[in-house]
Amino acid sequence: MRKVAFLLCVLPIAGGSGLAPEIPDIEGSSALPLITVSERHRLLDNPEQLSPASLNDRVLDRLSHVTTSRNPSSDLPSNNFRLFVWNAERGMYWSQFANWFKNHEHARSSDLILLNEVDFGMARSGNIDVTKRLANVLGMHSAFGVEFLELTNGLPQEQERTTGVDNKFGYHGNSILTRYPLKEPFVLRLKRPIDQWYRGEYSVGHSEKRLGGRMALISKISVGGGDILYLVSAHLECKIGDHRQDAVQICDRLNRLKANHVVLGGDLCDDPGFFETLSNRCGFLPRSAANMSGREGFTWPTHECSGGTSNTVGTRGDFIGLKGVKVVPGSLRTIVPDDNGKCLSDHAAITVDFTLY
């Protein structure tokens, strides 16, 4: 982990808020196939009365692509890193987050960023590629993978705010940003039924209707000594209780890749069985190695954020999993990104410093 000078490519911020009312072009969108508005409407209306699984089969191949961006300059390989993990809650306030990140004494030295719940071509966040906008402003390389194809404009308040505006792509997913070029990113789709999401049963007022499914975005970077570090940005399904099968899926893929050094982070649902399986099946460190325990480890929900803290006592945590690395003692922190007291997400962020061994 090192402090470096950023090469900035600042794109226009519509309205100065990151919540653009118009529909700007999405930069570099060719890597993600477009599922047209008319096809999305047909998937939602389902005139053939197909099962959610059958509808999902029609789109999953197209949701398995990854879009990437490269920064003209890169840091030299290192073995010392700072990891930043955050559920961005759509990324609607991406510009405020970028400003906060660049000016936060601790966060701005992060080398690796793992993000959950990031929009791509969603009306509620300005119909932009949130990940690439962030990467350009922060001077980083990036990858974005699709978790869900959104068949509505989101929650009730999001639908009301975007009345008459279609989602340009309707994608929502996970991202990775780093100071080092990303290699061979891919989506690992977790084997979970899509039925409840498609019927809207997992959201307020049956408002969010989705296809796709929870997933892990996996990529790798070259580090010092010719080693490879694998990065995993994952969001588990927190509306179910047992996530051991997710850990098995992730471990089996990492084992096939012969991944000796791994950092995994995201909204991992506070399931001890997930971490036990990671440890037993593919050699991850125990959960306690890089996660706070008890109330200090809660990162959701945030409320009345100011000065890096939140007044709400959380009920769930985002977590970090590590393999083949050593945590720097005392480096684990929980930080709340804010804009003059306004929470930029309903989650706090977690950071940790580590070295490879």
mmCIF file of C-alpha atoms in Angstrom:
data_model
loop_
_atom_site.group_PDB
_atom_site.id
_atom_site.type_symbol
_atom_site.label_atom_id
_atom_site.label_comp_id
_atom_site.label_asym_id
_atom_site.label_seq_id
_atom_site.Cartn_x
_atom_site.Cartn_y
_atom_site.Cartn_z
ATOM 1 C CA MET A 1 0.000 0.000 0.000
ATOM 2 C CA ARG A 2 1.370 3.339 -1.093
ATOM 3 C CA LYS A 3 0.224 6.884 -1.602
ATOM 4 C CA VAL A 4 0.512 7.814 -5.265
ATOM 5 C CA ALA A 5 -0.411 10.673 -7.531
ATOM 6 C CA PHE A 6 -3.625 9.984 -9.447
ATOM 7 C CA LEU A 7 -3.982 10.466 -13.169
ATOM 8 C CA LEU A 8 -7.460 11.973 -13.342
ATOM 9 C CA CYS A 9 -9.887 11.867 -16.230
ATOM 10 C CA VAL A 10 -12.865 13.704 -14.835
ATOM 11 C CA LEU A 11 -16.106 13.229 -16.745
ATOM 12 C CA PRO A 12 -18.958 15.733 -16.605
ATOM 13 C CA ILE A 13 -21.213 15.361 -13.584
ATOM 14 C CA ALA A 14 -24.779 16.052 -14.634
ATOM 15 C CA GLY A 15 -26.428 18.426 -12.210
ATOM 16 C CA GLY A 16 -23.373 18.157 -9.961
ATOM 17 C CA SER A 17 -24.957 15.320 -7.997
ATOM 18 C CA GLY A 18 -24.378 12.075 -9.877
ATOM 19 C CA LEU A 19 -28.189 11.824 -10.296
ATOM 20 C CA ALA A 20 -28.580 12.876 -13.916
ATOM 21 C CA PRO A 21 -32.135 13.424 -15.160
ATOM 22 C CA GLU A 22 -31.166 12.887 -18.794
ATOM 23 C CA ILE A 23 -29.872 9.702 -20.433
ATOM 24 C CA PRO A 24 -26.189 10.151 -21.333
ATOM 25 C CA ASP A 25 -24.370 7.633 -23.471
ATOM 26 C CA ILE A 26 -22.752 4.770 -21.609
ATOM 27 C CA GLU A 27 -19.030 4.706 -22.269
ATOM 28 C CA GLY A 28 -17.448 1.391 -23.243
ATOM 29 C CA SER A 29 -20.750 -0.481 -23.048
ATOM 30 C CA SER A 30 -20.059 -2.770 -25.999
ATOM 31 C CA ALA A 31 -18.736 -5.553 -23.757
ATOM 32 C CA LEU A 32 -22.200 -5.972 -22.227
ATOM 33 C CA PRO A 33 -24.946 -7.133 -24.589
ATOM 34 C CA LEU A 34 -28.046 -4.952 -24.631
ATOM 35 C CA ILE A 35 -31.321 -6.610 -23.731
ATOM 36 C CA THR A 36 -33.754 -4.207 -25.334
ATOM 37 C CA VAL A 37 -36.511 -2.370 -23.500
ATOM 38 C CA SER A 38 -39.135 -4.285 -25.475
ATOM 39 C CA GLU A 39 -37.584 -7.632 -24.567
ATOM 40 C CA ARG A 40 -37.409 -6.615 -20.900
ATOM 41 C CA HIS A 41 -41.092 -5.693 -21.005
ATOM 42 C CA ARG A 42 -41.896 -9.071 -22.525
ATOM 43 C CA LEU A 43 -39.851 -10.858 -19.858
ATOM 44 C CA LEU A 44 -41.784 -8.983 -17.193
ATOM 45 C CA ASP A 45 -45.221 -9.516 -18.759
ATOM 46 C CA ASN A 46 -44.403 -13.170 -19.507
ATOM 47 C CA PRO A 47 -47.214 -13.806 -22.015
ATOM 48 C CA GLU A 48 -46.068 -17.414 -22.473
ATOM 49 C CA GLN A 49 -46.467 -18.041 -18.734
ATOM 50 C CA LEU A 50 -42.999 -19.556 -18.459
ATOM 51 C CA SER A 51 -41.379 -20.353 -15.142
ATOM 52 C CA PRO A 52 -38.866 -17.849 -13.734
ATOM 53 C CA ALA A 53 -36.124 -20.434 -14.297
ATOM 54 C CA SER A 54 -37.059 -20.774 -17.983
ATOM 55 C CA LEU A 55 -37.087 -17.004 -18.429
ATOM 56 C CA ASN A 56 -33.700 -16.826 -16.730
ATOM 57 C CA ASP A 57 -32.290 -19.384 -19.138
ATOM 58 C CA ARG A 58 -33.067 -16.974 -21.968
ATOM 59 C CA VAL A 59 -30.827 -14.225 -20.600
ATOM 60 C CA LEU A 60 -28.121 -15.778 -18.399
ATOM 61 C CA ASP A 61 -25.563 -16.151 -21.199
ATOM 62 C CA ARG A 62 -25.893 -12.449 -21.962
ATOM 63 C CA LEU A 63 -25.532 -11.590 -18.276
ATOM 64 C CA SER A 64 -22.232 -13.460 -17.997
ATOM 65 C CA HIS A 65 -20.152 -10.851 -19.840
ATOM 66 C CA VAL A 66 -17.811 -8.481 -17.995
ATOM 67 C CA THR A 67 -17.023 -4.911 -19.013
ATOM 68 C CA THR A 68 -13.617 -3.451 -18.125
ATOM 69 C CA SER A 69 -11.750 -0.164 -18.278
ATOM 70 C CA ARG A 70 -8.029 0.524 -18.176
ATOM 71 C CA ASN A 71 -6.178 3.472 -16.729
ATOM 72 C CA PRO A 72 -3.260 4.775 -18.833
ATOM 73 C CA SER A 73 -0.846 4.474 -15.909
ATOM 74 C CA SER A 74 -0.380 1.666 -13.412
ATOM 75 C CA ASP A 75 1.499 1.175 -10.176
ATOM 76 C CA LEU A 76 4.472 -1.167 -10.141
ATOM 77 C CA PRO A 77 3.784 -4.632 -8.657
ATOM 78 C CA SER A 78 3.866 -4.733 -4.868
ATOM 79 C CA ASN A 79 3.231 -7.183 -2.035
ATOM 80 C CA ASN A 80 1.672 -4.630 0.334
ATOM 81 C CA PHE A 81 -1.954 -3.599 -0.107
ATOM 82 C CA ARG A 82 -4.859 -1.744 1.393
ATOM 83 C CA LEU A 83 -8.269 -3.276 0.609
ATOM 84 C CA PHE A 84 -11.499 -1.247 0.631
ATOM 85 C CA VAL A 85 -14.848 -3.123 0.615
ATOM 86 C CA TRP A 86 -18.190 -1.321 0.276
ATOM 87 C CA ASN A 87 -21.795 -1.963 -0.688
ATOM 88 C CA ALA A 88 -22.489 1.166 -2.763
ATOM 89 C CA GLU A 89 -26.312 0.864 -2.747
ATOM 90 C CA ARG A 90 -26.757 1.539 -6.501
ATOM 91 C CA GLY A 91 -23.826 3.973 -6.671
ATOM 92 C CA MET A 92 -26.290 6.848 -7.094
ATOM 93 C CA TYR A 93 -23.912 9.171 -5.241
ATOM 94 C CA TRP A 94 -20.819 8.058 -7.122
ATOM 95 C CA SER A 95 -19.458 11.574 -7.638
ATOM 96 C CA GLN A 96 -19.785 12.459 -3.957
ATOM 97 C CA PHE A 97 -18.127 9.157 -3.061
ATOM 98 C CA ALA A 98 -15.230 9.834 -5.431
ATOM 99 C CA ASN A 99 -14.698 13.238 -3.835
ATOM 100 C CA TRP A 100 -14.905 11.730 -0.326
ATOM 101 C CA PHE A 101 -12.505 8.916 -1.270
ATOM 102 C CA LYS A 102 -9.867 11.219 -2.749
ATOM 103 C CA ASN A 103 -9.897 13.428 0.330
ATOM 104 C CA HIS A 104 -10.203 10.820 3.078
ATOM 105 C CA GLU A 105 -6.820 10.370 4.739
ATOM 106 C CA HIS A 106 -7.186 6.597 5.104
ATOM 107 C CA ALA A 107 -9.415 5.562 2.185
ATOM 108 C CA ARG A 108 -7.428 7.345 -0.518
ATOM 109 C CA SER A 109 -4.441 5.061 0.051
ATOM 110 C CA SER A 110 -6.477 1.977 -0.904
ATOM 111 C CA ASP A 111 -5.025 -0.114 -3.725
ATOM 112 C CA LEU A 112 -7.974 -2.479 -4.210
ATOM 113 C CA ILE A 113 -11.701 -1.678 -4.086
ATOM 114 C CA LEU A 114 -14.444 -4.318 -4.047
ATOM 115 C CA LEU A 115 -17.963 -2.956 -4.568
ATOM 116 C CA ASN A 116 -21.452 -4.469 -4.382
ATOM 117 C CA GLU A 117 -24.778 -3.190 -5.693
ATOM 118 C CA VAL A 118 -23.459 -1.009 -8.505
ATOM 119 C CA ASP A 119 -25.702 0.181 -11.367
ATOM 120 C CA PHE A 120 -25.022 0.059 -15.098
ATOM 121 C CA GLY A 121 -27.566 1.844 -17.262
ATOM 122 C CA MET A 122 -30.217 2.287 -14.553
ATOM 123 C CA ALA A 123 -32.493 5.350 -14.675
ATOM 124 C CA ARG A 124 -32.304 5.843 -10.896
ATOM 125 C CA SER A 125 -28.539 6.495 -11.114
ATOM 126 C CA GLY A 126 -28.545 8.532 -14.311
ATOM 127 C CA ASN A 127 -28.328 5.684 -16.856
ATOM 128 C CA ILE A 128 -24.523 5.668 -16.682
ATOM 129 C CA ASP A 129 -21.750 3.139 -16.184
ATOM 130 C CA VAL A 130 -21.123 3.932 -12.506
ATOM 131 C CA THR A 131 -18.044 1.703 -12.273
ATOM 132 C CA LYS A 132 -16.250 3.300 -15.204
ATOM 133 C CA ARG A 133 -17.092 6.816 -14.010
ATOM 134 C CA LEU A 134 -15.538 5.994 -10.636
ATOM 135 C CA ALA A 135 -12.493 4.347 -12.216
ATOM 136 C CA ASN A 136 -11.848 7.356 -14.453
ATOM 137 C CA VAL A 137 -12.066 9.837 -11.584
ATOM 138 C CA LEU A 138 -9.949 7.708 -9.228
ATOM 139 C CA GLY A 139 -7.379 6.795 -11.887
ATOM 140 C CA MET A 140 -7.942 3.045 -11.541
ATOM 141 C CA HIS A 141 -8.545 -0.019 -13.666
ATOM 142 C CA SER A 142 -11.983 -1.601 -13.306
ATOM 143 C CA ALA A 143 -14.270 -4.528 -14.036
ATOM 144 C CA PHE A 144 -18.045 -4.793 -13.707
ATOM 145 C CA GLY A 145 -20.157 -7.956 -13.798
ATOM 146 C CA VAL A 146 -23.943 -8.255 -13.921
ATOM 147 C CA GLU A 147 -25.753 -9.703 -10.938
ATOM 148 C CA PHE A 148 -29.323 -8.788 -11.896
ATOM 149 C CA LEU A 149 -31.241 -7.676 -14.958
ATOM 150 C CA GLU A 150 -33.711 -5.213 -13.445
ATOM 151 C CA LEU A 151 -37.153 -5.470 -15.041
ATOM 152 C CA THR A 152 -38.487 -2.416 -13.183
ATOM 153 C CA ASN A 153 -36.904 0.903 -12.211
ATOM 154 C CA GLY A 154 -36.329 -0.335 -8.661
ATOM 155 C CA LEU A 155 -37.949 0.419 -5.324
ATOM 156 C CA PRO A 156 -41.195 2.435 -5.142
ATOM 157 C CA GLN A 157 -39.444 5.759 -4.544
ATOM 158 C CA GLU A 158 -37.017 5.050 -7.395
ATOM 159 C CA GLN A 159 -39.859 4.201 -9.752
ATOM 160 C CA GLU A 160 -41.671 7.391 -8.807
ATOM 161 C CA ARG A 161 -38.563 9.522 -9.306
ATOM 162 C CA THR A 162 -37.869 8.055 -12.765
ATOM 163 C CA THR A 163 -41.413 7.965 -14.159
ATOM 164 C CA GLY A 164 -41.284 8.020 -17.953
ATOM 165 C CA VAL A 165 -37.556 7.150 -18.160
ATOM 166 C CA ASP A 166 -36.508 3.648 -19.241
ATOM 167 C CA ASN A 167 -33.452 1.870 -17.911
ATOM 168 C CA LYS A 168 -30.932 1.990 -20.746
ATOM 169 C CA PHE A 169 -29.429 -1.407 -19.867
ATOM 170 C CA GLY A 170 -31.051 -2.297 -16.547
ATOM 171 C CA TYR A 171 -27.984 -3.966 -15.038
ATOM 172 C CA HIS A 172 -26.989 -4.123 -11.363
ATOM 173 C CA GLY A 173 -23.940 -5.949 -10.060
ATOM 174 C CA ASN A 174 -20.480 -6.111 -8.518
ATOM 175 C CA SER A 175 -17.295 -4.202 -9.368
ATOM 176 C CA ILE A 176 -13.551 -4.362 -8.821
ATOM 177 C CA LEU A 177 -11.279 -1.297 -9.048
ATOM 178 C CA THR A 178 -7.501 -1.452 -8.629
ATOM 179 C CA ARG A 179 -4.286 0.470 -9.251
ATOM 180 C CA TYR A 180 -3.048 -2.539 -11.227
ATOM 181 C CA PRO A 181 -4.293 -3.949 -14.559
ATOM 182 C CA LEU A 182 -6.979 -6.608 -14.114
ATOM 183 C CA LYS A 183 -6.583 -9.912 -15.897
ATOM 184 C CA GLU A 184 -9.209 -12.425 -17.035
ATOM 185 C CA PRO A 185 -12.248 -11.195 -15.055
ATOM 186 C CA PHE A 186 -15.301 -13.443 -15.073
ATOM 187 C CA VAL A 187 -18.668 -13.940 -13.400
ATOM 188 C CA LEU A 188 -19.262 -16.981 -11.191
ATOM 189 C CA ARG A 189 -23.051 -17.304 -10.945
ATOM 190 C CA LEU A 190 -24.118 -18.747 -7.607
ATOM 191 C CA LYS A 191 -26.660 -21.543 -7.834
ATOM 192 C CA ARG A 192 -29.688 -19.942 -6.231
ATOM 193 C CA PRO A 193 -33.309 -19.961 -7.465
ATOM 194 C CA ILE A 194 -34.464 -16.737 -9.114
ATOM 195 C CA ASP A 195 -38.185 -17.271 -8.436
ATOM 196 C CA GLN A 196 -38.603 -14.934 -5.450
ATOM 197 C CA TRP A 197 -36.700 -12.111 -7.102
ATOM 198 C CA TYR A 198 -38.608 -12.437 -10.354
ATOM 199 C CA ARG A 199 -41.946 -12.331 -8.521
ATOM 200 C CA GLY A 200 -40.799 -9.391 -6.407
ATOM 201 C CA GLU A 201 -41.183 -11.291 -3.148
ATOM 202 C CA TYR A 202 -37.813 -10.129 -1.823
ATOM 203 C CA SER A 203 -38.515 -6.401 -2.179
ATOM 204 C CA VAL A 204 -40.764 -3.714 -0.715
ATOM 205 C CA GLY A 205 -44.201 -3.831 -2.291
ATOM 206 C CA HIS A 206 -43.043 -6.427 -4.847
ATOM 207 C CA SER A 207 -41.354 -3.500 -6.612
ATOM 208 C CA GLU A 208 -38.024 -5.028 -7.700
ATOM 209 C CA LYS A 209 -38.471 -7.803 -10.250
ATOM 210 C CA ARG A 210 -35.262 -9.344 -11.457
ATOM 211 C CA LEU A 211 -33.586 -12.039 -13.502
ATOM 212 C CA GLY A 212 -29.966 -13.136 -13.213
ATOM 213 C CA GLY A 213 -28.869 -14.077 -9.713
ATOM 214 C CA ARG A 214 -26.324 -13.562 -6.972
ATOM 215 C CA MET A 215 -22.750 -13.959 -8.131
ATOM 216 C CA ALA A 216 -19.060 -13.451 -7.495
ATOM 217 C CA LEU A 217 -16.957 -11.285 -9.819
ATOM 218 C CA ILE A 218 -13.450 -12.778 -9.936
ATOM 219 C CA SER A 219 -10.281 -11.358 -11.471
ATOM 220 C CA LYS A 220 -6.549 -11.383 -10.854
ATOM 221 C CA ILE A 221 -3.593 -9.011 -10.787
ATOM 222 C CA SER A 222 0.155 -9.534 -11.013
ATOM 223 C CA VAL A 223 1.989 -8.659 -7.810
ATOM 224 C CA GLY A 224 5.581 -8.551 -6.576
ATOM 225 C CA GLY A 225 7.820 -11.544 -7.192
ATOM 226 C CA GLY A 226 5.720 -12.755 -10.099
ATOM 227 C CA ASP A 227 2.868 -13.919 -7.868
ATOM 228 C CA ILE A 228 -0.814 -13.659 -8.734
ATOM 229 C CA LEU A 229 -3.434 -12.204 -6.389
ATOM 230 C CA TYR A 230 -7.068 -13.145 -7.013
ATOM 231 C CA LEU A 231 -9.785 -10.632 -6.189
ATOM 232 C CA VAL A 232 -13.376 -11.689 -5.479
ATOM 233 C CA SER A 233 -16.272 -9.237 -5.123
ATOM 234 C CA ALA A 234 -19.290 -11.239 -3.941
ATOM 235 C CA HIS A 235 -22.817 -10.593 -2.729
ATOM 236 C CA LEU A 236 -24.620 -13.534 -1.127
ATOM 237 C CA GLU A 237 -28.380 -13.890 -0.767
ATOM 238 C CA CYS A 238 -28.988 -12.662 2.773
ATOM 239 C CA LYS A 239 -32.661 -13.647 2.704
ATOM 240 C CA ILE A 240 -31.633 -17.258 3.197
ATOM 241 C CA GLY A 241 -29.653 -18.573 6.142
ATOM 242 C CA ASP A 242 -27.199 -21.206 4.901
ATOM 243 C CA HIS A 243 -24.431 -20.163 2.520
ATOM 244 C CA ARG A 244 -22.130 -23.155 2.692
ATOM 245 C CA GLN A 245 -23.016 -24.187 -0.870
ATOM 246 C CA ASP A 246 -21.940 -20.718 -2.066
ATOM 247 C CA ALA A 247 -18.585 -21.229 -0.357
ATOM 248 C CA VAL A 248 -18.242 -24.651 -1.997
ATOM 249 C CA GLN A 249 -18.870 -23.133 -5.430
ATOM 250 C CA ILE A 250 -16.360 -20.331 -4.876
ATOM 251 C CA CYS A 251 -13.752 -22.685 -3.419
ATOM 252 C CA ASP A 252 -14.057 -25.215 -6.217
ATOM 253 C CA ARG A 253 -13.469 -22.517 -8.837
ATOM 254 C CA LEU A 254 -10.519 -21.025 -6.938
ATOM 255 C CA ASN A 255 -9.026 -24.484 -6.454
ATOM 256 C CA ARG A 256 -9.260 -25.157 -10.200
ATOM 257 C CA LEU A 257 -7.482 -21.849 -10.772
ATOM 258 C CA LYS A 258 -4.782 -22.904 -8.256
ATOM 259 C CA ALA A 259 -5.298 -19.579 -6.499
ATOM 260 C CA ASN A 260 -2.770 -19.355 -3.677
ATOM 261 C CA HIS A 261 -3.403 -15.700 -2.761
ATOM 262 C CA VAL A 262 -7.009 -14.477 -2.551
ATOM 263 C CA VAL A 263 -8.953 -11.548 -1.108
ATOM 264 C CA LEU A 264 -12.727 -11.852 -1.048
ATOM 265 C CA GLY A 265 -15.072 -9.154 0.148
ATOM 266 C CA GLY A 266 -18.664 -8.029 0.086
ATOM 267 C CA ASP A 267 -22.092 -8.391 1.639
ATOM 268 C CA LEU A 268 -21.579 -11.920 2.950
ATOM 269 C CA CYS A 269 -24.584 -12.112 5.273
ATOM 270 C CA ASP A 270 -22.907 -12.879 8.616
ATOM 271 C CA ASP A 271 -22.975 -16.664 8.157
ATOM 272 C CA PRO A 272 -20.231 -18.481 10.126
ATOM 273 C CA GLY A 273 -20.820 -21.596 8.018
ATOM 274 C CA PHE A 274 -19.712 -19.722 4.897
ATOM 275 C CA PHE A 275 -16.336 -18.882 6.415
ATOM 276 C CA GLU A 276 -15.890 -22.326 7.959
ATOM 277 C CA THR A 277 -16.374 -23.874 4.531
ATOM 278 C CA LEU A 278 -13.928 -21.425 2.924
ATOM 279 C CA SER A 279 -11.354 -22.372 5.550
ATOM 280 C CA ASN A 280 -11.874 -26.135 5.387
ATOM 281 C CA ARG A 281 -12.298 -26.495 1.628
ATOM 282 C CA CYS A 282 -9.811 -24.025 0.155
ATOM 283 C CA GLY A 283 -7.508 -22.799 2.913
ATOM 284 C CA PHE A 284 -8.903 -19.365 3.792
ATOM 285 C CA LEU A 285 -7.907 -17.811 7.089
ATOM 286 C CA PRO A 286 -10.492 -17.996 9.889
ATOM 287 C CA ARG A 287 -13.202 -15.336 9.775
ATOM 288 C CA SER A 288 -11.685 -13.596 12.808
ATOM 289 C CA ALA A 289 -8.467 -12.850 10.876
ATOM 290 C CA ALA A 290 -9.920 -9.856 9.008
ATOM 291 C CA ASN A 291 -13.296 -9.061 10.523
ATOM 292 C CA MET A 292 -14.436 -7.247 13.616
ATOM 293 C CA SER A 293 -16.625 -9.180 16.006
ATOM 294 C CA GLY A 294 -19.924 -8.223 17.606
ATOM 295 C CA ARG A 295 -21.413 -4.778 17.300
ATOM 296 C CA GLU A 296 -18.191 -3.202 16.011
ATOM 297 C CA GLY A 297 -18.416 -5.375 12.920
ATOM 298 C CA PHE A 298 -21.884 -4.245 11.856
ATOM 299 C CA THR A 299 -21.906 -2.198 8.667
ATOM 300 C CA TRP A 300 -25.643 -2.129 7.841
ATOM 301 C CA PRO A 301 -27.771 -0.064 8.050
ATOM 302 C CA THR A 302 -26.157 3.361 8.301
ATOM 303 C CA HIS A 303 -28.030 6.435 9.494
ATOM 304 C CA GLU A 304 -27.095 10.066 10.155
ATOM 305 C CA CYS A 305 -23.549 9.635 8.907
ATOM 306 C CA SER A 306 -20.877 12.148 9.815
ATOM 307 C CA GLY A 307 -17.136 12.133 10.344
ATOM 308 C CA GLY A 308 -16.732 8.480 9.421
ATOM 309 C CA THR A 309 -19.322 7.169 11.881
ATOM 310 C CA SER A 310 -23.021 6.271 11.862
ATOM 311 C CA ASN A 311 -25.509 6.666 14.696
ATOM 312 C CA THR A 312 -27.406 3.458 13.934
ATOM 313 C CA VAL A 313 -26.500 0.192 15.661
ATOM 314 C CA GLY A 314 -26.305 -2.211 12.737
ATOM 315 C CA THR A 315 -27.777 -5.651 12.370
ATOM 316 C CA ARG A 316 -25.541 -7.213 9.718
ATOM 317 C CA GLY A 317 -22.026 -6.953 8.424
ATOM 318 C CA ASP A 318 -19.991 -6.867 5.263
ATOM 319 C CA PHE A 319 -16.985 -9.141 5.511
ATOM 320 C CA ILE A 320 -13.540 -9.957 4.165
ATOM 321 C CA GLY A 321 -12.078 -13.392 3.457
ATOM 322 C CA LEU A 322 -8.335 -13.928 2.987
ATOM 323 C CA LYS A 323 -6.073 -16.687 1.733
ATOM 324 C CA GLY A 324 -2.280 -16.695 1.446
ATOM 325 C CA VAL A 325 -1.906 -13.221 2.953
ATOM 326 C CA LYS A 326 -0.974 -11.761 6.318
ATOM 327 C CA VAL A 327 -3.075 -9.038 7.938
ATOM 328 C CA VAL A 328 -1.191 -6.011 9.260
ATOM 329 C CA PRO A 329 -2.053 -5.907 12.974
ATOM 330 C CA GLY A 330 -4.435 -3.117 13.939
ATOM 331 C CA SER A 331 -5.232 -2.178 10.335
ATOM 332 C CA LEU A 332 -8.880 -3.288 10.202
ATOM 333 C CA ARG A 333 -11.282 -0.346 10.169
ATOM 334 C CA THR A 334 -14.939 0.448 9.574
ATOM 335 C CA ILE A 335 -15.480 3.779 7.767
ATOM 336 C CA VAL A 336 -18.731 5.462 6.724
ATOM 337 C CA PRO A 337 -18.536 7.414 3.439
ATOM 338 C CA ASP A 338 -20.559 10.609 3.787
ATOM 339 C CA ASP A 339 -21.189 13.965 2.150
ATOM 340 C CA ASN A 340 -21.542 16.634 4.841
ATOM 341 C CA GLY A 341 -23.461 14.247 7.083
ATOM 342 C CA LYS A 342 -25.430 12.539 4.290
ATOM 343 C CA CYS A 343 -24.828 8.794 4.106
ATOM 344 C CA LEU A 344 -23.671 7.786 0.614
ATOM 345 C CA SER A 345 -24.997 4.247 1.083
ATOM 346 C CA ASP A 346 -26.916 2.221 3.643
ATOM 347 C CA HIS A 347 -23.662 0.332 4.319
ATOM 348 C CA ALA A 348 -20.414 1.355 5.958
ATOM 349 C CA ALA A 349 -17.119 0.365 4.321
ATOM 350 C CA ILE A 350 -14.391 -1.850 5.750
ATOM 351 C CA THR A 351 -10.670 -1.631 5.058
ATOM 352 C CA VAL A 352 -7.706 -3.797 5.950
ATOM 353 C CA ASP A 353 -3.975 -3.765 5.141
ATOM 354 C CA PHE A 354 -2.240 -7.002 4.220
ATOM 355 C CA THR A 355 0.915 -8.460 2.721
ATOM 356 C CA LEU A 356 1.450 -11.587 0.658
ATOM 357 C CA TYR A 357 3.425 -14.549 1.968
#
